Coordinates of C-alpha atoms and ligand atoms in Angstrom, one line a residue:
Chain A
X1 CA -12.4 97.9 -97.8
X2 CA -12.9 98.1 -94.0
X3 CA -11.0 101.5 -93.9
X4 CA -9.7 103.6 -96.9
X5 CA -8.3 106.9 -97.9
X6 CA -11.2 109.1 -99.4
X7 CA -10.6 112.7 -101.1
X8 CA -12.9 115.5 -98.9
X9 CA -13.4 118.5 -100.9
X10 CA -15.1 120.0 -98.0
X11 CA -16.8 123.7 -98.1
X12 CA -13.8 124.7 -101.0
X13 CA -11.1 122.7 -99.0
X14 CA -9.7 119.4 -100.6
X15 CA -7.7 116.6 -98.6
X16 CA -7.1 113.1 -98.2
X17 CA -8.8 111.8 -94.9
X18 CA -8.8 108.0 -93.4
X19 CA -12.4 107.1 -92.8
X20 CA -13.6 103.4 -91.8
X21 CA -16.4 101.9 -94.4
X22 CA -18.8 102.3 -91.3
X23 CA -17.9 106.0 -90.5
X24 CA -21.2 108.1 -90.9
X25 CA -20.5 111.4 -92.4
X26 CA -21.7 113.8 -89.9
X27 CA -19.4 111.8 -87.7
X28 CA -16.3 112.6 -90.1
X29 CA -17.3 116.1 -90.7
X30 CA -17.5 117.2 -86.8
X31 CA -14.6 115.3 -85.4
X32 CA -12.5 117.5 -88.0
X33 CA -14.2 120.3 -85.7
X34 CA -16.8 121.2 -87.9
X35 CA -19.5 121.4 -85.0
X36 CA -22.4 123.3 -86.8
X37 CA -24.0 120.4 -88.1
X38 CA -25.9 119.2 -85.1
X39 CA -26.7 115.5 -84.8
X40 CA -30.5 114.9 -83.6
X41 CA -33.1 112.3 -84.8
X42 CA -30.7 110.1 -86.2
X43 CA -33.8 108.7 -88.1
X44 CA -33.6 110.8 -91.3
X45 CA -36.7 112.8 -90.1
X46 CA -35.7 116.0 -88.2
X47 CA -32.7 117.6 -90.7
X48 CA -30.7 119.0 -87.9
X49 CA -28.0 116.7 -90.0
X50 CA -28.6 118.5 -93.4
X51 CA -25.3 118.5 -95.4
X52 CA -25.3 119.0 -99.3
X53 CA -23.3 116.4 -101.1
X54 CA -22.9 117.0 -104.9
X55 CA -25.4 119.7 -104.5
X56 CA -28.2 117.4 -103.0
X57 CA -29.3 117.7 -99.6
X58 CA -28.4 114.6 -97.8
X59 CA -29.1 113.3 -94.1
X60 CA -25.1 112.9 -92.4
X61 CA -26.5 110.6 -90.1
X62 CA -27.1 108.0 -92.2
X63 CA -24.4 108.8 -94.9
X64 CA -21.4 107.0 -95.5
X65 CA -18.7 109.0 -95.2
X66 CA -17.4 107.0 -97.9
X67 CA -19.9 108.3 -100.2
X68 CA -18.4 111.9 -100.0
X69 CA -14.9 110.5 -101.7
X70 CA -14.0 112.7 -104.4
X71 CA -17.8 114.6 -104.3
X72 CA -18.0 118.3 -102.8
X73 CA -19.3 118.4 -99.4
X74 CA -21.4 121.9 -97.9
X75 CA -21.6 122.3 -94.2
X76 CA -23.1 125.7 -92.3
X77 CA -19.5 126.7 -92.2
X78 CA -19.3 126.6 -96.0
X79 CA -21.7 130.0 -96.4
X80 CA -20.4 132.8 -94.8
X81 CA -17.8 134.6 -97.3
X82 CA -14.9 135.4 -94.2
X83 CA -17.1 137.9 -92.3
X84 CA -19.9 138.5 -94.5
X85 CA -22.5 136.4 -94.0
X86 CA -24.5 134.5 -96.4
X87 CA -28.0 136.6 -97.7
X88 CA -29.8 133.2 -95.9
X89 CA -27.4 133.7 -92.6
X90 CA -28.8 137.0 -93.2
X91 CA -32.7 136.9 -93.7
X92 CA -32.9 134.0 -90.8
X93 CA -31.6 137.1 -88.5
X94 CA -33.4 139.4 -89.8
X95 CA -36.9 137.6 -89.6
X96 CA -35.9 135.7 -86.0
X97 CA -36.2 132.5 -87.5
X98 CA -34.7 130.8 -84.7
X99 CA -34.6 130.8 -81.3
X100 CA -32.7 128.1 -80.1
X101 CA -31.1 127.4 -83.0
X102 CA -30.0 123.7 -82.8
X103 CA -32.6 123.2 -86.2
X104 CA -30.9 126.4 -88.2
X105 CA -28.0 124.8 -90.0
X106 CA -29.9 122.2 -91.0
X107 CA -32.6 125.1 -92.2
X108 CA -30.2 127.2 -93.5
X109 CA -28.1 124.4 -95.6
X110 CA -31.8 123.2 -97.1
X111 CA -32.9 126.0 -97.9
X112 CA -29.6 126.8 -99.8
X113 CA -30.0 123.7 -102.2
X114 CA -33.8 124.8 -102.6
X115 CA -32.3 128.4 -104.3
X116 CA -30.0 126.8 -106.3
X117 CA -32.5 124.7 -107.6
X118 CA -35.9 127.0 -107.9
X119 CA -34.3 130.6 -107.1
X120 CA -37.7 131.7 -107.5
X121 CA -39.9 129.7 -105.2
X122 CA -43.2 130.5 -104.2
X123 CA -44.6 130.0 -100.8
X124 CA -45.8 126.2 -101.1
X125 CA -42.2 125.1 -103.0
X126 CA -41.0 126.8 -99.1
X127 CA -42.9 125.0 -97.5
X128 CA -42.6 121.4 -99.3
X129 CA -39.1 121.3 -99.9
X130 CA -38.2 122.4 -96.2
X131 CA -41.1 120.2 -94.5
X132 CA -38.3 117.3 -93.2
X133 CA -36.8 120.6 -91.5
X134 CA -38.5 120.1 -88.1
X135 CA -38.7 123.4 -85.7
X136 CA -39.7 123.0 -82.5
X137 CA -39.3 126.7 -81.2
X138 CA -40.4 129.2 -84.3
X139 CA -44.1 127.6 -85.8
X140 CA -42.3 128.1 -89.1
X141 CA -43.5 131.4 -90.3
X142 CA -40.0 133.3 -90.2
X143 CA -38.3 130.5 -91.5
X144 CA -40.2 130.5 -94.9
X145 CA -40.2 134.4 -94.8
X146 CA -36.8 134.4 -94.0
X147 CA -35.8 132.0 -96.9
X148 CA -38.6 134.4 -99.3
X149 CA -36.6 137.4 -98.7
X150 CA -33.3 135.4 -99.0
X151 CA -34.2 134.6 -102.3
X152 CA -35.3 138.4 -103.5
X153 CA -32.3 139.8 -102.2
X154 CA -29.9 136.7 -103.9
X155 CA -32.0 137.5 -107.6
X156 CA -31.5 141.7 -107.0
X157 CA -27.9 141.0 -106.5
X158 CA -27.4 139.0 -109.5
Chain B
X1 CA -22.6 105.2 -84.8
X2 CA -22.6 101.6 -86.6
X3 CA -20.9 98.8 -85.8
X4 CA -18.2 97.4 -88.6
X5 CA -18.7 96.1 -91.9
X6 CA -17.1 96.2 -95.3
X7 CA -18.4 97.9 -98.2
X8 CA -17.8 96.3 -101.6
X9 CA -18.0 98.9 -104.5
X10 CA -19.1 97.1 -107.9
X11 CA -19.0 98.2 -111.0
X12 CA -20.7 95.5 -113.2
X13 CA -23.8 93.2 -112.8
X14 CA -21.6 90.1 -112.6
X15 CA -19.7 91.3 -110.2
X16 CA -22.4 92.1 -107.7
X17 CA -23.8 88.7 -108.3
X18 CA -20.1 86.9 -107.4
X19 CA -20.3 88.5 -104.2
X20 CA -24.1 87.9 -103.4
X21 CA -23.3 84.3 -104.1
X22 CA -19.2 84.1 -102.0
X23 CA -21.2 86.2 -98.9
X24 CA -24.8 84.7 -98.5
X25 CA -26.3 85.8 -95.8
X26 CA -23.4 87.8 -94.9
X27 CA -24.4 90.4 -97.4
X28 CA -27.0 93.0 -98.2
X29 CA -27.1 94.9 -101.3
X30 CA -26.5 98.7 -100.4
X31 CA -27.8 101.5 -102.8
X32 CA -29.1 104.6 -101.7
X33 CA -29.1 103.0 -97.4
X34 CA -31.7 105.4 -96.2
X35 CA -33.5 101.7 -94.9
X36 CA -30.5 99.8 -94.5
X37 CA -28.6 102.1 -92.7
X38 CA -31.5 102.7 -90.4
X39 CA -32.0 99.4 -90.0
X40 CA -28.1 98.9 -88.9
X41 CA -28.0 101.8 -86.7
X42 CA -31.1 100.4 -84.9
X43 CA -29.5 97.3 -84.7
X44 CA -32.5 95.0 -86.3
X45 CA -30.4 94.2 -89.0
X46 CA -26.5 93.2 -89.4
X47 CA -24.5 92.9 -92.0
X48 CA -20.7 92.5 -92.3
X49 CA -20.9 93.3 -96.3
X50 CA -22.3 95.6 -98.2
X51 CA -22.2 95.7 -101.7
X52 CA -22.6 98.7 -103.3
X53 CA -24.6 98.9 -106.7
X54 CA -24.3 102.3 -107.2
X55 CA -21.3 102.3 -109.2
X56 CA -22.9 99.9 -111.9
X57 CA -23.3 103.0 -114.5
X58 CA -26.0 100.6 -116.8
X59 CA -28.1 100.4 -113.4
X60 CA -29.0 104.0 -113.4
X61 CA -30.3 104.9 -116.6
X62 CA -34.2 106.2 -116.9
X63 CA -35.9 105.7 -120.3
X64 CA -38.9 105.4 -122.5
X65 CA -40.2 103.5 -125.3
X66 CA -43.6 104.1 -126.7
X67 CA -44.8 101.3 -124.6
X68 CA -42.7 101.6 -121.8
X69 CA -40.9 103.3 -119.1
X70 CA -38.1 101.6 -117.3
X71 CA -36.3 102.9 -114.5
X72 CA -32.5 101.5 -113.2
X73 CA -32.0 100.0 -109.9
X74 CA -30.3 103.0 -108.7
X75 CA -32.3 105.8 -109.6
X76 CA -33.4 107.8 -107.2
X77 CA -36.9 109.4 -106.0
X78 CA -35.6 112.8 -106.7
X79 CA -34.0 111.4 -110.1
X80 CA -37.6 110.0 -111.5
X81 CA -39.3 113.2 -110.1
X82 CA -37.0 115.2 -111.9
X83 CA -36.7 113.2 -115.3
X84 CA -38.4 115.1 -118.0
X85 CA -39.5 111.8 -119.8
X86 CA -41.3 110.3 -116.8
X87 CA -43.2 113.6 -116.5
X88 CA -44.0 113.5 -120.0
X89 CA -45.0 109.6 -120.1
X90 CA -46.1 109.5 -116.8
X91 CA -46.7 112.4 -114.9
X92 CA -49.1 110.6 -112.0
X93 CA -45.5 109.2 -111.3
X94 CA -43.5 111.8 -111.1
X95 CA -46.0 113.9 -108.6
X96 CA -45.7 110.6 -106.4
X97 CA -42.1 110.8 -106.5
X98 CA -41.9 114.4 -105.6
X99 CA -44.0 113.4 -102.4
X100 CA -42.2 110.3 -101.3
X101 CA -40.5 111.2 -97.8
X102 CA -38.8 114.5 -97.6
X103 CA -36.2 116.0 -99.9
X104 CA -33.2 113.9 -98.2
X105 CA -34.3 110.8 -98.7
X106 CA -35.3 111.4 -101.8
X107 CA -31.9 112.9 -102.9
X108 CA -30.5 109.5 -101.7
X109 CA -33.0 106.5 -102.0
X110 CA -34.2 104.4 -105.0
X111 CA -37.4 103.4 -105.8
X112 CA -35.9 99.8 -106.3
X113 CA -34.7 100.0 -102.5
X114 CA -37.9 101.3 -101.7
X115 CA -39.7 97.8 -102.9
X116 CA -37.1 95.5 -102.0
X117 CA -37.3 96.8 -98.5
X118 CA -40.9 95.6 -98.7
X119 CA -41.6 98.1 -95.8
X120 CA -45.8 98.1 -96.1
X121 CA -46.1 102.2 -95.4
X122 CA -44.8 103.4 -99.0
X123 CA -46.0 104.9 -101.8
X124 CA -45.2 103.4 -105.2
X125 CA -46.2 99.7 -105.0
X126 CA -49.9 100.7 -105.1
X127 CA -49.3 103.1 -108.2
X128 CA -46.7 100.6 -109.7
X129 CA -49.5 97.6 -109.1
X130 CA -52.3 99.4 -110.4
X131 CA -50.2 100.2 -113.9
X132 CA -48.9 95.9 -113.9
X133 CA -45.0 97.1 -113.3
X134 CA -42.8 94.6 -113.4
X135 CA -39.5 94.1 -111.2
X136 CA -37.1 93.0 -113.5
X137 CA -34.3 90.4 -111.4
X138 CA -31.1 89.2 -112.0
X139 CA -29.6 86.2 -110.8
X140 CA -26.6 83.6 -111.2
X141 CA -28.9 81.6 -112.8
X142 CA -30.2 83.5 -115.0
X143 CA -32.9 86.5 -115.1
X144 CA -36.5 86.7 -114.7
X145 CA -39.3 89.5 -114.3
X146 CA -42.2 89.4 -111.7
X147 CA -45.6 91.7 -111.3
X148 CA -44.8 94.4 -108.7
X149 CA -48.2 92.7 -107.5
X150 CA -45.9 89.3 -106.9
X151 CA -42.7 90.7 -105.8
X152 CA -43.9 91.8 -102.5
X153 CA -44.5 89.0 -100.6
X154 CA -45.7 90.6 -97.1
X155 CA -45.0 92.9 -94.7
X156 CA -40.9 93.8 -95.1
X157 CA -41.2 90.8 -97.3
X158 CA -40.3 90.0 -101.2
X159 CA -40.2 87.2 -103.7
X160 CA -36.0 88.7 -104.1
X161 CA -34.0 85.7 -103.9
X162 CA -30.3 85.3 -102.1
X163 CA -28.0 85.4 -105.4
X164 CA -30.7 88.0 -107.3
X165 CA -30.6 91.4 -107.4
X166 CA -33.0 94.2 -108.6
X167 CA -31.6 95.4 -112.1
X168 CA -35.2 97.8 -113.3
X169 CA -38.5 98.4 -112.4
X170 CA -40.3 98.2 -115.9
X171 CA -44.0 100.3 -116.5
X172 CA -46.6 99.5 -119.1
X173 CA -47.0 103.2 -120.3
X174 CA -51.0 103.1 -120.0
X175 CA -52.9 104.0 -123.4
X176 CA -53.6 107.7 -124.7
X177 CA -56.8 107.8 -123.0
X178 CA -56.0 106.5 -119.5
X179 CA -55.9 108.3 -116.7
X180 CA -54.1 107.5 -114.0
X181 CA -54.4 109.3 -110.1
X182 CA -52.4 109.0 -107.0
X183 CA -53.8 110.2 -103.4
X184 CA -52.5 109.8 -100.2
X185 CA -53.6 111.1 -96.4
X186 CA -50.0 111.1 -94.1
X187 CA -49.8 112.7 -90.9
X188 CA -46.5 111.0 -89.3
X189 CA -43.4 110.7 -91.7
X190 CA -44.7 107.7 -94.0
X191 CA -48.4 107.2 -95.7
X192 CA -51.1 106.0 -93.6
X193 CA -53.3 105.1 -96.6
X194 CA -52.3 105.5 -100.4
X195 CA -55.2 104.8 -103.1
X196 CA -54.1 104.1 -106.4
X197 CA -56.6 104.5 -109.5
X198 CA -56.3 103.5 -113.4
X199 CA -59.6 103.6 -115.9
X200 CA -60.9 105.3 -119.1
X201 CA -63.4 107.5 -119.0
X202 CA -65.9 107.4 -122.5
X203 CA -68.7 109.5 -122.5
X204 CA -69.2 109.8 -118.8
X205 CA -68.5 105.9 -118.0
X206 CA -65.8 103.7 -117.2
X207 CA -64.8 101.3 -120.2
X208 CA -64.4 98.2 -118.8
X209 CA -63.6 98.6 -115.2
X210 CA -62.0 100.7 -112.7
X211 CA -58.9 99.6 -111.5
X212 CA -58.0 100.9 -107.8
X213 CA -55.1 99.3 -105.3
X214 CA -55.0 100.5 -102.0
X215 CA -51.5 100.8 -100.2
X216 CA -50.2 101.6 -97.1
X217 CA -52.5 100.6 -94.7
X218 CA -52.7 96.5 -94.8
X219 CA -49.3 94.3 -95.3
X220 CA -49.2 94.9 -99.3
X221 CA -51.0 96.5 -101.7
X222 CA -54.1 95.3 -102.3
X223 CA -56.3 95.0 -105.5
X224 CA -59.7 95.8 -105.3
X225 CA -61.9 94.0 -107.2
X226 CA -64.0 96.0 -109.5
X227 CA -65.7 94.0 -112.4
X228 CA -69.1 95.0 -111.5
X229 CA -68.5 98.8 -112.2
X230 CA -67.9 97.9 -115.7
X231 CA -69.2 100.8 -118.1
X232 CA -70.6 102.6 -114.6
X233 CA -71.5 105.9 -115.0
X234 CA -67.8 107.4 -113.6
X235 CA -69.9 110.9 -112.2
X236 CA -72.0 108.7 -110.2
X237 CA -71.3 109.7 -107.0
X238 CA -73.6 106.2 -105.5
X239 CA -70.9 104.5 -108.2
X240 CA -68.0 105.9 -106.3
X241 CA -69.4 105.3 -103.3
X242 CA -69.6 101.7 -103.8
X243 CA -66.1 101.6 -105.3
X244 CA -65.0 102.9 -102.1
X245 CA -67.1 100.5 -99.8
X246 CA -65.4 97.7 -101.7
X247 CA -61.8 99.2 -101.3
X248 CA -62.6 99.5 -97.4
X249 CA -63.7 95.3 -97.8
X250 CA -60.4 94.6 -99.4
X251 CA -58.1 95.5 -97.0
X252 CA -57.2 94.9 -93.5
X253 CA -55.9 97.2 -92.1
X254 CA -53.0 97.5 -89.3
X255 CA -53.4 99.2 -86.8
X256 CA -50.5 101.7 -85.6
X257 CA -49.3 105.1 -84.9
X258 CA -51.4 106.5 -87.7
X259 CA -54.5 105.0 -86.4
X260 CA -56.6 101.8 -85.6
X261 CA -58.3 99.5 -87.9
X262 CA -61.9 100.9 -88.4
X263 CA -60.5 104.6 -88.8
X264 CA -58.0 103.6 -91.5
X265 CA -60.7 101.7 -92.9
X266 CA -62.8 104.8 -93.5
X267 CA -59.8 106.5 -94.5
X268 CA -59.8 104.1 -97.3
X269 CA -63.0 104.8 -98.6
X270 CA -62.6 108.4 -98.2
X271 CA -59.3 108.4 -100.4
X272 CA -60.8 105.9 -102.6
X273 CA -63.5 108.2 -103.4
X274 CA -60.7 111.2 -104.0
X275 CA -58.5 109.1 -106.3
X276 CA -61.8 108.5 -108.4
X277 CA -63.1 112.1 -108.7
X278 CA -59.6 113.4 -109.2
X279 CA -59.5 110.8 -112.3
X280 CA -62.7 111.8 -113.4
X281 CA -62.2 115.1 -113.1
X282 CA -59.1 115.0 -115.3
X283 CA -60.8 112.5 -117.7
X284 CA -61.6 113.6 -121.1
Ligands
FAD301 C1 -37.7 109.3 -92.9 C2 -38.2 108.5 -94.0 C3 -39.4 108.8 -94.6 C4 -39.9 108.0 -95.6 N1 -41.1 108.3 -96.2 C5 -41.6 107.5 -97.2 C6 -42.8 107.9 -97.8 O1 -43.5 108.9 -97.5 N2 -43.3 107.1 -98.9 C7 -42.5 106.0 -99.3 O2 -42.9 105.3 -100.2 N3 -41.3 105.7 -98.7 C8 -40.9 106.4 -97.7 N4 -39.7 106.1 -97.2 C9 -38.9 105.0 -97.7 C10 -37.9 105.4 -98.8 O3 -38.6 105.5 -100.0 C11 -36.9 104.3 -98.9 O4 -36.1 104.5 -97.7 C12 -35.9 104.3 -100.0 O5 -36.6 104.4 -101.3 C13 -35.0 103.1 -100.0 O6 -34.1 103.1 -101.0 P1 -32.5 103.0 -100.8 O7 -31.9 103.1 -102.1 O8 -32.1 104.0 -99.7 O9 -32.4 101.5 -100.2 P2 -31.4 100.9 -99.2 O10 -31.6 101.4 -97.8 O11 -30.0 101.0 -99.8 O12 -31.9 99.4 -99.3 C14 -33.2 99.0 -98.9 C15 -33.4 97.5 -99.2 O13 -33.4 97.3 -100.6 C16 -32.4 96.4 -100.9 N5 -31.9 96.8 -102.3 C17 -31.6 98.0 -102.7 N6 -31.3 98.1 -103.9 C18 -31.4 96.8 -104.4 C19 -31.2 96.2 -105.7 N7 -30.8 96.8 -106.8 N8 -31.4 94.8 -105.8 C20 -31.8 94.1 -104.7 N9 -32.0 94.7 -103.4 C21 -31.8 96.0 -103.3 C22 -31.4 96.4 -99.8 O14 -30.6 95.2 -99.7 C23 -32.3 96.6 -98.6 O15 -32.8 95.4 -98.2 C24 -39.2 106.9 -96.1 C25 -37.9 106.6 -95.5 C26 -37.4 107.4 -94.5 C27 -36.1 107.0 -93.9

């Protein structure tokens, strides 16, 4: 209570870390210098924030940090295998589904839990699951082309 | 960035109803926090203790009778849109569910939060009104069930006492030949106007009447009354036509972000009409 020691199993890593009950989790995650996660809204609506906890998408602003104890925790930082990027990190190139950029982890991490959960998804399941993904700079179109050809080239690799 | 408090992790009913009673009004019940942490952040609401409810494994179960679906405290949107025996039993439920919010605060908020919270712009108190849900409470004293229809009280307001807390929301499962529609028109993050609809469909007409609750646009749900389209002709289009004129009379709608009072009104009507022919249309 008040402040505890939570387990962070953070993109593969595991480790004990200190946190305060109050402590938001994007505010854990980036002052252990994981800076990708950008911090925008802070209302829930934008999903600059988007982390996955247990496999869900969450908002990190308005996470606990607390809630993360023992659970594994996916950041932007988590995809990229060493220098190979991730087929997303990938498409969103490919397509120019950003320009400047501030919205893409968010995007990127999203659309992530979307493959895992449909690996197949049309262009309306795009388009619903990533609507609390706001884009100010791209009007969209790349970004559910981008995470369309992500998802072809994730099922020919299987 | 928050300011301090204490969270409580409980794993048992009782346990959560100790500390509602030791903290008072020094304490909030804290489940999924996609309101409450809001809330906090903003600074309209403070609270030294939370008590989390989450832990209380009997809290989260989903389940189905014959005659009834209950959903735990802590389930979440994305749990009930998911759960293969609310789409079976209830599938008008689960397509609400699935377009509550987006994905995030699905993933993390309850449905039980979401009526507690009392916040007028939702989804499921219409639907859950229309179908007679019933908010099942638990208190030191003892517990007792109310109507969804009596639960909310107002705007951000609910019949919750201090020492209670939610333990299920509980569904009548409607009858075979019931069909049951949800419509809603949103244009900033929340519903501007949700219209709820309920009735069987015989031969072309309603038996007995129509029941349709608007949401979202006035301070609660709102009943509309319906006894005099009785046995109407359902593919009437004058019939639904004066269904909706009534659901536009029996609300009054707030004006706000989404729009002023006469256009939401219209809006009613509109959606009114859509939540009937989509019934209809689905009707046997
Ligand atoms: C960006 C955004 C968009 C949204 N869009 C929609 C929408 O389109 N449609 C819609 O219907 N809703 C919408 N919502 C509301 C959303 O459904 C609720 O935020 C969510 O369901 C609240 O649940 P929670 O578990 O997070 O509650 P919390 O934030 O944890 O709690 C909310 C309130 O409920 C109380 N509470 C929680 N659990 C219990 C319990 N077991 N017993 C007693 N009291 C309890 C808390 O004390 C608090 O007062 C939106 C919210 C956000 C932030």
């Amino acid at each position: 209570m008040g402040r505890r020691e939570i387990h962070l199993r953070l993109n593969g890593g595991d480790r004990r870390v200190e946190v305060d009950d109050q402590t938001l989790l994007i505010e854990l995650v980036r002052s252990l210098g994981l800076v990708g996660t950008k911090l925008s809204c802070d209302t829930q609506v934008c999903g600059a924030c988007t982390m996955l906890l247990d496999s869900r998408p969450v908002s990190s602003c308005t996470t606990l940090a607390i809630e993360a104890d023992g659970k594994p925790v996916e950041t932007i930082e988590g995809l990229a295998d060493g220098a190979k990027l991730h087929p997303l990190q990938e498409a969103f190139i490919e397509r120019f589904a950003f320009q400047c950029g501030y919205c893409t982890p968010g995007m990127i991490v999203s659309a992530k839990a979307l493959l895992e959960a449909h690996p197949q998804p049309d262009v309306a399941k795009v388009r619903h699951w990533m609507e609390g993904n706001i884009c100010r700079c791209t009007g969209y179109q790349t970004i559910v082309d981008a995470v369309l050809d992500a998802a072809d080239k994730m099922r020919s690799a299987r | 960035m928050l300011r301090r408090f204490d969270v409580h992790k409980v794993t048992s009913v009782a346990e959560a109803l100790d500390l509602r009673q030791r903290f008072g009004a020094d304490a909030a019940i804290y489940a999924g926090g996609t309101e409450l942490l809001l809330a906090m952040k903003m600074g309209v609401a403070r609270w030294p203790n939370l008590i989390d409810v989450k832990p209380i494994a009997s809290l989260a179960d989903i389940s189905a009778t014959r005659d009834t679906l209950r959903i735990g405290a802590t389930a979440t949107h994305w749990d009930i849109e998911r759960n293969t025996e609310v789409r079976r039993v209830l599938p008008a439920l689960a397509q609400l569910e699935a377009n509550v919010a987006n994905v995030r605060v699905r993933a993390a908020g309850t449905l039980a939060g979401n009526l507690a919270f009392g916040e007028p712009h939702a989804d499921p108190p219409s639907l859950l009104v229309a179908l007679g849900a019933r908010v099942l409470l638990e208190g030191k004293v003892g517990s007792r069930s109310l109507p969804v229809a009596e639960f909310i009280t107002g705007m951000y307001e609910t019949a919750l006492a201090a020492d209670e807390i939610i333990l299920a929301i509980e569904i009548p499962l409607p009858a075979r030949d019931v069909r049951v529609a949800y419509v809603k028109f949103q244009i900033l993050e929340r519903p501007s106007v949700g219209v709820a609809a309920v009735a069987t469909v015989r031969d072309g007409r309603f038996v007995g009447s129509p029941g349709v609750v608007v949401g979202a646009v006035d301070e609660m749900p709102r009943r509309v009354s319906t006894s005099q389209f009785a046995g109407a002709d359902a593919h009437d289009v004058g019939t639904r036509e004066a269904i909706a004129e009534a659901a536009g009379a029996a609300v009054e709608p707030t004006a706000d972000l989404a729009g002023d009072v006469e256009y939401k009104r219209h809006l009613v009507g509109v959606f009114a009409q859509r939540a009937l022919a989509s019934l209809v249309a689905t009707a046997a």
